[in-house]
Coordinates of N, CA, C and O in Angstrom, one line a residue:
K1 N 33.7 73.4 93.7 CA 34.1 73.4 92.3 C 35.2 74.3 91.9 O 35.1 75.2 91.1
K2 N 36.4 74.1 92.4 CA 37.5 75.0 92.3 C 38.0 75.0 90.8 O 38.7 75.9 90.4
D3 N 37.8 73.8 90.1 CA 38.1 73.8 88.7 C 37.3 74.9 87.8 O 37.8 75.3 86.8
R4 N 36.2 75.3 88.4 CA 35.3 76.1 87.6 C 35.5 77.7 88.2 O 35.5 78.7 87.5
F5 N 35.3 77.7 89.5 CA 35.2 79.1 90.2 C 36.5 79.3 90.9 O 37.2 78.5 91.6
V6 N 36.9 80.7 90.9 CA 38.0 81.2 91.7 C 37.3 82.3 92.8 O 36.6 83.1 92.3
L7 N 37.7 82.0 94.0 CA 37.3 82.9 95.1 C 38.0 84.2 95.0 O 39.1 84.2 95.1
L8 N 37.3 85.2 94.7 CA 37.9 86.6 94.8 C 37.8 87.4 96.0 O 38.6 88.1 96.5
D9 N 36.6 87.1 96.8 CA 36.3 87.9 98.0 C 35.2 87.1 98.7 O 34.4 86.4 98.1
S10 N 35.1 87.2 100.1 CA 34.0 86.8 100.9 C 34.0 87.4 102.2 O 35.0 87.9 102.6
D11 N 32.8 87.2 102.9 CA 32.8 87.9 104.1 C 31.4 87.4 104.7 O 30.5 86.9 104.0
T12 N 31.4 87.5 106.0 CA 30.1 87.3 106.8 C 29.8 88.5 107.6 O 30.6 89.2 108.2
F13 N 28.5 88.8 107.7 CA 28.1 89.9 108.6 C 26.7 89.6 109.3 O 26.0 88.6 108.9
W14 N 26.5 90.1 110.6 CA 25.4 89.9 111.4 C 24.2 90.9 110.7 O 24.5 91.9 110.2
L15 N 22.9 90.4 110.9 CA 21.7 91.1 110.4 C 21.4 91.9 111.6 O 20.3 92.0 112.1
T16 N 22.3 93.0 111.8 CA 21.9 94.1 112.8 C 22.5 95.4 112.5 O 23.1 95.5 111.4
E17 N 22.2 96.4 113.4 CA 22.9 97.7 113.0 C 24.3 97.8 113.3 O 25.1 98.5 112.7
T18 N 24.8 96.8 113.8 CA 26.5 96.5 114.0 C 26.8 95.3 113.2 O 27.1 94.3 113.9
P19 N 26.8 95.2 111.8 CA 27.0 94.1 111.2 C 28.4 93.3 111.3 O 28.6 92.2 111.0
D20 N 29.4 94.2 111.9 CA 30.7 93.5 111.9 C 31.1 93.1 113.4 O 32.2 92.6 113.7
E21 N 30.1 93.1 114.2 CA 30.2 92.6 115.4 C 29.2 91.5 115.8 O 28.0 91.5 115.2
V22 N 29.7 90.5 116.5 CA 28.6 89.4 116.9 C 27.5 90.0 117.7 O 27.7 90.7 118.7
S23 N 26.3 90.0 116.9 CA 25.2 90.8 117.6 C 23.8 90.1 117.3 O 24.0 89.1 116.4
M24 N 22.8 90.6 118.0 CA 21.5 89.9 117.7 C 20.5 91.1 117.6 O 20.5 92.1 118.3
T25 N 19.6 90.9 116.7 CA 18.4 91.9 116.4 C 17.5 91.9 117.8 O 17.3 90.7 118.3
E26 N 17.0 92.9 118.1 CA 16.1 93.1 119.4 C 14.9 92.2 119.1 O 14.3 92.4 118.1
G27 N 14.6 91.3 120.0 CA 13.4 90.6 119.8 C 13.6 89.2 119.1 O 12.8 88.2 119.0
A28 N 14.9 89.0 118.5 CA 15.2 87.7 118.0 C 15.5 86.7 118.8 O 15.8 86.8 119.9
K29 N 15.3 85.4 118.3 CA 15.7 84.2 119.2 C 17.1 83.7 119.0 O 17.6 83.0 119.8
C30 N 17.7 84.3 118.1 CA 19.1 83.7 117.7 C 19.8 84.9 116.9 O 19.2 85.8 116.3
R31 N 21.2 84.7 116.8 CA 21.9 85.7 116.2 C 21.8 85.1 114.7 O 21.9 83.9 114.3
R32 N 21.7 86.1 113.7 CA 21.5 85.7 112.3 C 22.6 86.4 111.5 O 22.9 87.6 111.8
I33 N 22.9 85.8 110.4 CA 24.1 86.3 109.5 C 23.8 86.2 108.1 O 22.8 85.4 107.8
C34 N 24.6 86.8 107.4 CA 24.5 86.5 105.9 C 26.0 86.3 105.5 O 27.0 87.0 106.0
T35 N 26.2 85.1 104.6 CA 27.6 85.0 104.3 C 27.5 85.1 102.7 O 26.7 84.7 102.2
W36 N 28.7 85.9 102.1 CA 28.7 85.9 100.7 C 30.1 85.5 100.1 O 31.0 85.6 100.9
A37 N 30.0 85.2 98.9 CA 31.3 84.9 98.2 C 31.2 85.6 96.8 O 30.3 85.4 96.1
E38 N 32.2 86.3 96.3 CA 32.4 86.7 95.1 C 33.2 85.8 94.3 O 34.5 85.4 94.7
L39 N 32.7 85.2 93.2 CA 33.3 84.2 92.5 C 33.6 84.5 91.0 O 32.6 85.0 90.4
F40 N 34.8 84.2 90.5 CA 35.1 84.4 89.0 C 34.8 83.0 88.4 O 35.3 81.9 88.8
D41 N 33.8 82.9 87.4 CA 33.5 81.8 86.7 C 34.3 81.6 85.4 O 34.4 82.3 84.6
R42 N 35.2 80.7 85.6 CA 36.2 80.3 84.5 C 35.5 80.0 83.3 O 36.2 80.1 82.0
Y43 N 34.3 79.3 83.2 CA 33.7 78.8 82.2 C 33.1 80.1 81.2 O 33.1 80.1 80.1
T44 N 32.5 81.0 82.0 CA 31.8 82.1 81.3 C 32.6 83.4 81.2 O 32.2 84.2 80.6
G45 N 33.7 83.5 82.1 CA 34.5 84.8 82.3 C 33.8 85.8 83.1 O 34.2 86.9 83.1
E46 N 32.8 85.5 83.8 CA 32.0 86.5 84.6 C 32.2 86.3 86.0 O 32.5 85.3 86.4
T47 N 31.9 87.4 86.6 CA 31.9 87.3 88.2 C 30.5 87.3 88.8 O 29.5 87.9 88.2
I48 N 30.3 86.3 89.7 CA 28.9 86.3 90.3 C 29.1 86.3 91.8 O 30.2 86.1 92.3
I49 N 28.0 86.6 92.5 CA 28.1 86.7 94.0 C 27.1 85.8 94.5 O 25.9 86.1 94.2
M50 N 27.5 84.9 95.3 CA 26.4 84.0 96.0 C 26.4 84.4 97.5 O 27.4 84.7 98.2
T51 N 25.1 84.5 97.8 CA 24.9 84.9 99.4 C 24.0 84.0 99.9 O 23.2 83.3 99.3
N52 N 24.1 83.7 101.2 CA 23.2 82.7 101.9 C 22.9 83.4 103.2 O 23.9 83.9 104.1
T53 N 21.7 83.4 103.7 CA 21.3 83.8 105.0 C 20.2 83.1 105.6 O 19.7 82.1 105.0
H54 N 19.9 83.3 106.8 CA 18.8 82.6 107.7 C 18.1 83.6 108.6 O 18.9 84.0 109.5
L55 N 16.9 84.0 108.2 CA 16.4 85.0 109.2 C 15.7 84.2 110.2 O 15.6 83.0 110.3
D56 N 15.4 85.1 111.4 CA 14.9 84.6 112.6 C 13.5 83.9 112.5 O 12.9 84.3 111.6
H57 N 13.4 82.8 113.5 CA 12.1 82.1 113.5 C 11.1 82.8 114.6 O 10.2 82.1 114.9
S58 N 11.3 84.1 114.9 CA 10.5 84.6 115.9 C 9.2 85.3 115.3 O 8.2 84.6 115.1
T59 N 9.4 86.5 114.8 CA 8.3 87.2 114.2 C 8.5 87.9 112.9 O 9.7 88.2 112.7
D60 N 7.5 88.2 112.2 CA 7.6 88.9 110.9 C 8.3 90.3 111.2 O 9.1 90.9 110.4
A61 N 8.0 90.9 112.3 CA 8.7 92.2 112.6 C 10.1 92.1 112.7 O 10.8 93.0 112.2
V62 N 10.5 91.1 113.4 CA 12.0 90.9 113.6 C 12.7 90.5 112.2 O 13.7 91.2 111.8
R63 N 12.0 89.6 111.4 CA 12.4 89.5 110.1 C 12.5 90.5 109.2 O 13.4 90.6 108.3
E64 N 11.5 91.5 109.3 CA 11.5 92.7 108.5 C 12.7 93.5 108.7 O 13.3 94.0 107.7
I65 N 13.1 93.6 110.0 CA 14.2 94.4 110.3 C 15.5 93.8 109.8 O 16.4 94.4 109.2
Q66 N 15.6 92.6 110.0 CA 16.9 91.7 109.5 C 16.7 91.8 107.9 O 17.9 91.9 107.3
A67 N 15.7 91.7 107.3 CA 15.7 91.9 105.8 C 16.1 93.2 105.3 O 16.9 93.3 104.4
R68 N 15.8 94.2 106.0 CA 16.3 95.6 105.7 C 17.8 95.7 106.0 O 18.4 96.1 105.1
Y69 N 18.3 95.1 107.0 CA 19.7 95.2 107.3 C 20.4 94.4 106.1 O 21.7 94.8 105.8
L70 N 19.8 93.2 105.8 CA 20.4 92.4 104.9 C 20.7 93.2 103.6 O 21.7 93.0 102.9
I71 N 19.7 93.8 103.1 CA 19.7 94.5 101.8 C 20.7 95.7 102.0 O 21.6 95.9 101.1
E72 N 20.5 96.5 103.2 CA 21.4 97.6 103.4 C 23.0 97.1 103.5 O 23.8 97.8 102.8
H73 N 23.2 96.1 104.0 CA 24.7 95.7 104.3 C 25.3 94.9 103.0 O 26.4 95.3 102.7
L74 N 24.4 94.3 102.4 CA 24.9 93.8 101.0 C 25.2 94.7 100.0 O 26.3 94.8 99.5
K75 N 24.3 95.7 100.0 CA 24.4 97.0 98.9 C 25.8 97.8 99.4 O 26.5 98.0 98.5
A76 N 25.9 97.9 100.6 CA 27.0 98.7 101.2 C 28.4 97.9 100.8 O 29.4 98.4 100.5
R77 N 28.5 96.5 101.1 CA 29.7 95.8 100.9 C 30.1 95.6 99.4 O 31.2 95.6 99.1
L78 N 29.0 95.4 98.7 CA 29.3 95.0 97.3 C 29.3 96.3 96.4 O 30.0 96.2 95.4
G79 N 28.7 97.4 96.9 CA 29.0 98.6 96.1 C 28.4 98.6 94.7 O 27.3 97.8 94.6
E80 N 29.1 98.9 93.7 CA 28.7 98.9 92.2 C 28.4 97.4 91.7 O 27.8 97.1 90.9
K81 N 29.2 96.5 92.4 CA 29.1 95.1 92.1 C 27.6 94.6 92.3 O 27.2 93.5 91.5
F82 N 26.9 95.1 93.1 CA 25.5 94.8 93.3 C 24.7 94.9 92.1 O 23.8 94.2 91.7
E83 N 25.0 95.9 91.3 CA 24.2 96.3 89.9 C 24.9 95.6 88.8 O 24.3 95.3 87.9
S84 N 26.3 95.3 88.9 CA 27.0 95.0 87.8 C 27.3 93.5 87.5 O 27.6 93.0 86.6
C85 N 27.0 92.7 88.8 CA 27.2 91.3 88.8 C 25.8 90.6 89.0 O 25.1 91.2 89.7
A86 N 25.8 89.3 88.7 CA 24.7 88.4 89.0 C 24.9 88.2 90.6 O 26.0 87.7 91.0
V87 N 23.7 88.6 91.3 CA 23.8 88.2 92.7 C 22.8 87.3 93.1 O 21.6 87.6 92.7
Y88 N 23.1 86.3 93.7 CA 22.1 85.3 94.2 C 22.0 85.2 95.6 O 22.9 85.2 96.3
L89 N 20.9 85.3 96.0 CA 20.5 85.3 97.5 C 19.7 84.0 97.9 O 18.4 84.1 97.6
T90 N 20.2 83.2 98.7 CA 19.4 82.0 99.1 C 19.4 81.9 100.6 O 20.1 82.6 101.2
G91 N 18.4 81.0 101.0 CA 18.5 80.8 102.4 C 17.1 80.5 102.9 O 16.0 80.4 102.3
D92 N 17.1 80.3 104.2 CA 15.8 80.1 105.0 C 15.4 81.4 105.5 O 15.9 82.0 106.5
F93 N 14.3 81.9 105.0 CA 13.8 83.3 105.3 C 12.6 83.2 106.3 O 12.2 84.3 106.8
N94 N 12.1 82.1 106.7 CA 11.3 81.9 107.7 C 10.0 82.6 107.5 O 9.3 83.1 108.6
C95 N 9.6 83.0 106.3 CA 8.6 83.8 106.1 C 8.0 83.4 104.8 O 8.6 82.9 103.8
K96 N 6.7 83.6 104.5 CA 5.9 83.2 103.2 C 6.2 84.4 102.2 O 6.6 85.4 102.6
N97 N 5.9 84.1 101.0 CA 6.0 85.2 100.0 C 4.9 86.2 100.0 O 4.7 87.0 99.1
T98 N 4.1 86.2 101.0 CA 3.0 87.2 101.2 C 3.2 88.0 102.3 O 2.3 88.9 102.8
T99 N 4.5 88.0 102.9 CA 4.8 88.9 104.0 C 5.8 90.1 103.8 O 6.3 90.1 102.8
T100 N 5.7 90.9 104.8 CA 6.6 92.1 104.7 C 8.2 91.9 104.4 O 8.8 92.4 103.6
P101 N 8.7 90.8 105.2 CA 10.2 90.6 105.0 C 10.4 90.2 103.6 O 11.4 90.6 103.0
Y102 N 9.6 89.3 103.0 CA 9.7 89.0 101.7 C 9.6 90.2 100.5 O 10.3 90.3 99.8
D103 N 8.6 91.1 101.0 CA 8.5 92.4 100.0 C 9.9 93.1 100.2 O 10.2 93.8 99.1
V104 N 10.4 93.2 101.3 CA 11.6 93.9 101.5 C 12.7 93.5 100.7 O 13.4 94.3 100.0
I105 N 12.9 92.1 100.5 CA 13.7 91.5 99.6 C 13.5 91.9 98.1 O 14.4 92.3 97.4
I106 N 12.3 91.7 97.7 CA 11.9 92.2 96.4 C 12.1 93.7 96.1 O 12.7 94.0 95.0
E107 N 11.7 94.4 97.0 CA 12.0 96.0 96.9 C 13.4 96.3 96.8 O 13.8 97.3 96.3
G108 N 14.2 95.3 97.5 CA 15.7 95.7 97.6 C 16.4 95.4 96.2 O 17.6 95.4 96.2
G109 N 15.7 94.8 95.3 CA 16.4 94.7 93.9 C 16.4 93.2 93.6 O 17.1 92.9 92.5
F110 N 15.8 92.3 94.3 CA 15.7 90.9 93.8 C 14.5 90.4 93.4 O 13.5 91.0 93.5
A111 N 14.5 89.2 92.6 CA 13.4 88.5 92.1 C 13.4 87.2 92.6 O 14.4 86.7 93.0
D112 N 12.2 86.6 92.7 CA 12.0 85.3 93.3 C 12.1 84.3 92.1 O 11.4 84.2 91.1
S113 N 13.0 83.4 92.1 CA 13.4 82.5 91.0 C 12.1 81.6 90.8 O 11.8 81.1 89.7
R114 N 11.4 81.2 91.9 CA 10.3 80.3 91.6 C 9.0 80.9 90.7 O 8.5 80.4 89.7
K115 N 8.9 82.3 91.1 CA 7.9 83.0 90.3 C 8.4 83.4 88.9 O 7.6 83.5 88.0
A116 N 9.7 83.4 88.7 CA 10.2 83.8 87.3 C 10.5 82.6 86.5 O 10.6 82.8 85.3
A117 N 10.5 81.3 87.0 CA 10.8 80.1 86.3 C 9.9 80.0 85.1 O 8.6 80.0 85.2
L118 N 10.5 79.4 84.2 CA 9.6 79.1 82.8 C 9.0 77.7 83.2 O 7.9 77.6 82.6
E119 N 9.5 76.9 84.2 CA 8.9 75.6 84.5 C 9.3 75.3 85.9 O 10.4 75.4 86.4
D120 N 8.1 74.9 86.7 CA 8.4 74.6 88.0 C 8.3 73.0 88.1 O 7.1 72.5 87.9
L121 N 9.3 72.4 88.5 CA 9.4 71.0 88.5 C 9.0 70.4 89.9 O 9.1 69.2 90.1
S122 N 8.6 71.2 90.8 CA 8.3 70.9 92.3 C 7.1 69.8 92.3 O 6.0 70.2 91.5
T123 N 7.1 69.0 93.2 CA 5.9 68.0 93.4 C 5.2 68.4 94.7 O 4.4 67.7 95.1
V124 N 5.9 69.3 95.4 CA 5.3 69.9 96.7 C 5.3 71.3 96.6 O 6.0 71.9 95.9
A125 N 4.4 71.9 97.5 CA 4.3 73.2 97.5 C 5.2 74.0 98.4 O 5.6 75.2 98.0
G126 N 5.8 73.4 99.3 CA 6.7 74.1 100.1 C 8.0 73.4 100.5 O 8.1 72.2 100.3
S127 N 9.0 74.2 100.9 CA 10.3 73.7 101.3 C 10.5 73.3 102.7 O 11.4 72.3 102.9
Y128 N 9.7 73.6 103.6 CA 9.8 73.3 104.9 C 8.8 72.1 105.2 O 7.5 72.4 105.1
H129 N 9.3 71.0 105.7 CA 8.4 69.9 106.0 C 8.3 69.5 107.5 O 7.5 68.7 108.0
G130 N 9.4 70.0 108.3 CA 9.6 69.6 109.7 C 9.5 68.2 110.1 O 9.0 67.8 111.3
Y131 N 9.8 67.4 109.2 CA 9.7 65.9 109.5 C 8.3 65.4 109.7 O 8.0 64.2 110.1
E132 N 7.5 66.2 109.4 CA 6.0 66.0 109.5 C 5.0 66.1 108.5 O 3.9 66.4 108.5
N133 N 5.6 66.2 107.3 CA 4.8 66.5 105.9 C 4.2 67.8 106.0 O 3.1 68.0 105.3
K134 N 4.7 68.8 106.9 CA 4.3 70.2 106.5 C 4.5 70.6 105.3 O 5.5 70.0 104.5
D135 N 4.0 71.7 104.7 CA 4.2 72.2 103.4 C 4.2 73.7 103.3 O 3.4 74.3 102.8
R136 N 5.5 74.3 103.8 CA 5.5 75.7 103.8 C 6.7 76.1 102.9 O 7.7 75.7 103.0
E137 N 6.5 77.4 102.1 CA 7.3 77.7 101.4 C 8.0 78.8 102.2 O 7.5 79.9 102.2
I138 N 9.3 78.6 102.6 CA 10.0 79.7 103.4 C 11.5 79.8 103.1 O 12.3 80.7 103.4
D139 N 11.8 78.8 102.0 CA 13.2 78.9 101.7 C 13.1 79.4 100.2 O 12.3 78.9 99.3
F140 N 14.1 80.3 99.8 CA 13.9 81.0 98.5 C 15.3 81.2 97.8 O 16.2 81.2 98.6
C141 N 15.3 81.2 96.6 CA 16.4 81.6 95.7 C 16.1 82.8 94.9 O 15.2 82.8 94.0
F142 N 16.7 83.9 95.6 CA 16.4 85.3 94.8 C 17.5 85.5 93.8 O 18.7 85.1 94.1
F143 N 17.4 86.4 92.8 CA 18.5 87.0 92.0 C 18.2 88.3 91.6 O 17.0 88.8 91.6
N144 N 19.2 89.0 91.2 CA 19.1 90.5 91.0 C 19.3 90.8 89.4 O 19.3 91.9 89.0
S145 N 19.5 89.8 88.5 CA 19.9 90.0 87.2 C 18.9 89.8 86.2 O 17.7 89.4 86.5
D146 N 19.1 90.1 85.0 CA 18.2 89.9 83.8 C 18.2 88.4 83.2 O 17.7 88.3 82.1
E147 N 18.6 87.6 84.0 CA 18.8 86.2 83.5 C 17.5 85.5 83.4 O 16.5 85.9 84.0
T148 N 17.5 84.4 82.5 CA 16.2 83.7 82.4 C 16.3 82.4 83.4 O 17.3 81.8 83.5
V149 N 15.1 82.2 84.2 CA 15.1 81.1 85.1 C 14.5 80.0 84.4 O 13.4 80.0 84.0
L150 N 15.3 78.9 83.9 CA 14.8 78.0 83.1 C 13.8 77.2 83.8 O 12.8 76.7 83.4
S151 N 14.3 76.7 85.0 CA 13.5 75.8 85.9 C 13.7 76.0 87.5 O 14.8 76.6 87.7
Y152 N 12.8 75.6 88.1 CA 12.8 75.7 89.7 C 12.3 74.4 90.1 O 11.3 73.8 89.5
E153 N 12.9 74.0 91.2 CA 12.4 72.8 91.9 C 12.7 72.7 93.4 O 13.8 72.9 93.7
I154 N 11.7 72.3 94.1 CA 11.8 72.0 95.4 C 12.2 70.4 95.5 O 11.2 69.7 94.9
I155 N 13.2 70.1 95.8 CA 13.9 68.5 95.7 C 13.3 67.8 96.8 O 13.9 67.8 98.0
S156 N 12.2 67.1 96.6 CA 11.5 66.6 97.8 C 11.6 64.9 97.7 O 11.2 64.3 98.5
K157 N 12.4 64.5 96.6 CA 12.5 63.0 96.4 C 14.0 62.7 96.3 O 14.8 63.5 96.1
G158 N 14.2 61.4 96.7 CA 15.5 60.9 96.4 C 16.5 60.9 97.6 O 17.7 60.4 97.4
Y159 N 16.2 61.5 98.7 CA 17.1 61.5 99.8 C 17.4 60.2 100.5 O 18.3 60.0 101.3
A160 N 16.3 59.3 100.4 CA 16.2 58.2 101.1 C 17.2 57.0 100.6 O 17.4 55.9 101.1
G161 N 18.0 57.2 99.6 CA 19.0 56.2 99.1 C 18.8 56.0 97.6 O 18.5 57.0 96.8
D162 N 18.7 54.9 97.3 CA 18.5 54.4 95.9 C 17.2 54.6 95.2 O 17.0 54.8 94.0
D163 N 16.2 54.7 96.0 CA 14.8 54.7 95.4 C 14.5 56.2 95.4 O 14.2 56.8 96.5
D164 N 14.4 56.8 94.3 CA 14.1 58.1 94.1 C 12.6 58.6 94.2 O 12.2 59.7 94.0
T165 N 11.9 57.5 94.4 CA 10.4 57.8 94.5 C 9.9 58.1 96.0 O 8.8 58.6 96.2
E166 N 10.8 57.7 96.9 CA 10.4 57.8 98.3 C 11.1 59.1 98.8 O 12.2 59.5 98.6
P167 N 10.3 59.9 99.6 CA 10.9 61.1 100.4 C 11.9 60.6 101.3 O 11.7 59.5 101.8
G168 N 12.9 61.3 101.5 CA 13.9 61.1 102.6 C 14.3 62.5 103.2 O 14.2 63.4 102.5
Y169 N 14.8 62.5 104.3 CA 14.9 63.9 104.9 C 16.5 63.9 105.5 O 17.0 62.9 106.2
V170 N 17.3 64.8 104.9 CA 18.7 65.2 105.4 C 18.5 66.4 106.2 O 19.5 66.7 107.0
S171 N 17.5 67.0 106.3 CA 17.1 68.2 107.1 C 15.5 68.3 107.2 O 14.7 67.6 106.7
D172 N 15.1 69.4 108.0 CA 13.8 69.7 108.2 C 13.2 70.5 107.0 O 12.0 70.9 107.0
H173 N 14.2 70.7 106.0 CA 13.8 71.5 104.9 C 14.2 70.7 103.5 O 15.3 69.9 103.8
Y174 N 13.4 70.9 102.5 CA 13.9 70.3 101.3 C 14.9 71.3 100.6 O 14.8 72.5 100.8
G175 N 15.6 70.8 99.7 CA 16.7 71.6 99.0 C 15.7 72.2 97.9 O 14.7 71.9 97.4
V176 N 16.3 73.4 97.3 CA 15.7 74.2 96.4 C 16.8 74.3 95.3 O 18.0 74.8 95.5
L177 N 16.4 74.1 94.0 CA 17.3 74.2 93.0 C 16.7 75.0 91.7 O 15.6 74.9 91.3
A178 N 17.4 76.2 91.4 CA 17.0 77.0 90.4 C 18.1 76.9 89.2 O 19.3 76.9 89.5
T179 N 17.7 76.8 87.9 CA 18.5 76.6 86.9 C 18.4 78.0 86.0 O 17.4 78.4 85.5
F180 N 19.5 78.7 85.9 CA 19.5 80.0 85.2 C 20.2 80.0 83.8 O 21.2 79.2 83.6
K181 N 19.9 80.9 83.0 CA 20.6 80.9 81.6 C 20.9 82.6 81.6 O 19.9 83.3 81.5
R182 N 22.1 82.8 81.3 CA 22.6 84.1 81.1 C 22.3 84.4 79.7 O 22.6 83.6 78.9
E183 N 21.9 85.7 79.5 CA 21.7 86.1 78.1 C 23.1 86.6 77.6 O 23.8 87.1 78.2
G184 N 23.1 86.5 76.2 CA 24.3 87.0 75.6 C 25.3 86.1 75.3 O 25.4 85.1 75.5

């Protein structure tokens, strides 16, 4: 959406103690990263920061370490922008909202858009289906600002083509959509 957003800055870092080197958390099954982009919104005149990550699928202990690195490195890279800009953190966190890695994200200054939403339009409980009708909520859209979350939805219908009533799969996860309203 280049007509709306201007890319001001972006970067990718690894969820390890050496974020600028290709590296892997001890005990993890895969290298995991976070990619972020600082965008100027021509419509609102504000700067926002979009981030996306994928925590490991091994254990909650590994994910907790990665979540701590995620928050630490984001705050270090963004500096005062972490507090002054709307920051959105999305991704596959491979954990439920009752686990320590999730708590680390919340304690790090983020809120869960699903819990904050005025309306949850989801027709399924979870975002991960694994092509087998599983129903686990492990994908999240977090935010750090005082925005109002108008709605939240796990998009579980309409991937199959023209018929929006049948489920279809473009991935082993459903998409997550949160609609925000900036105050002021």
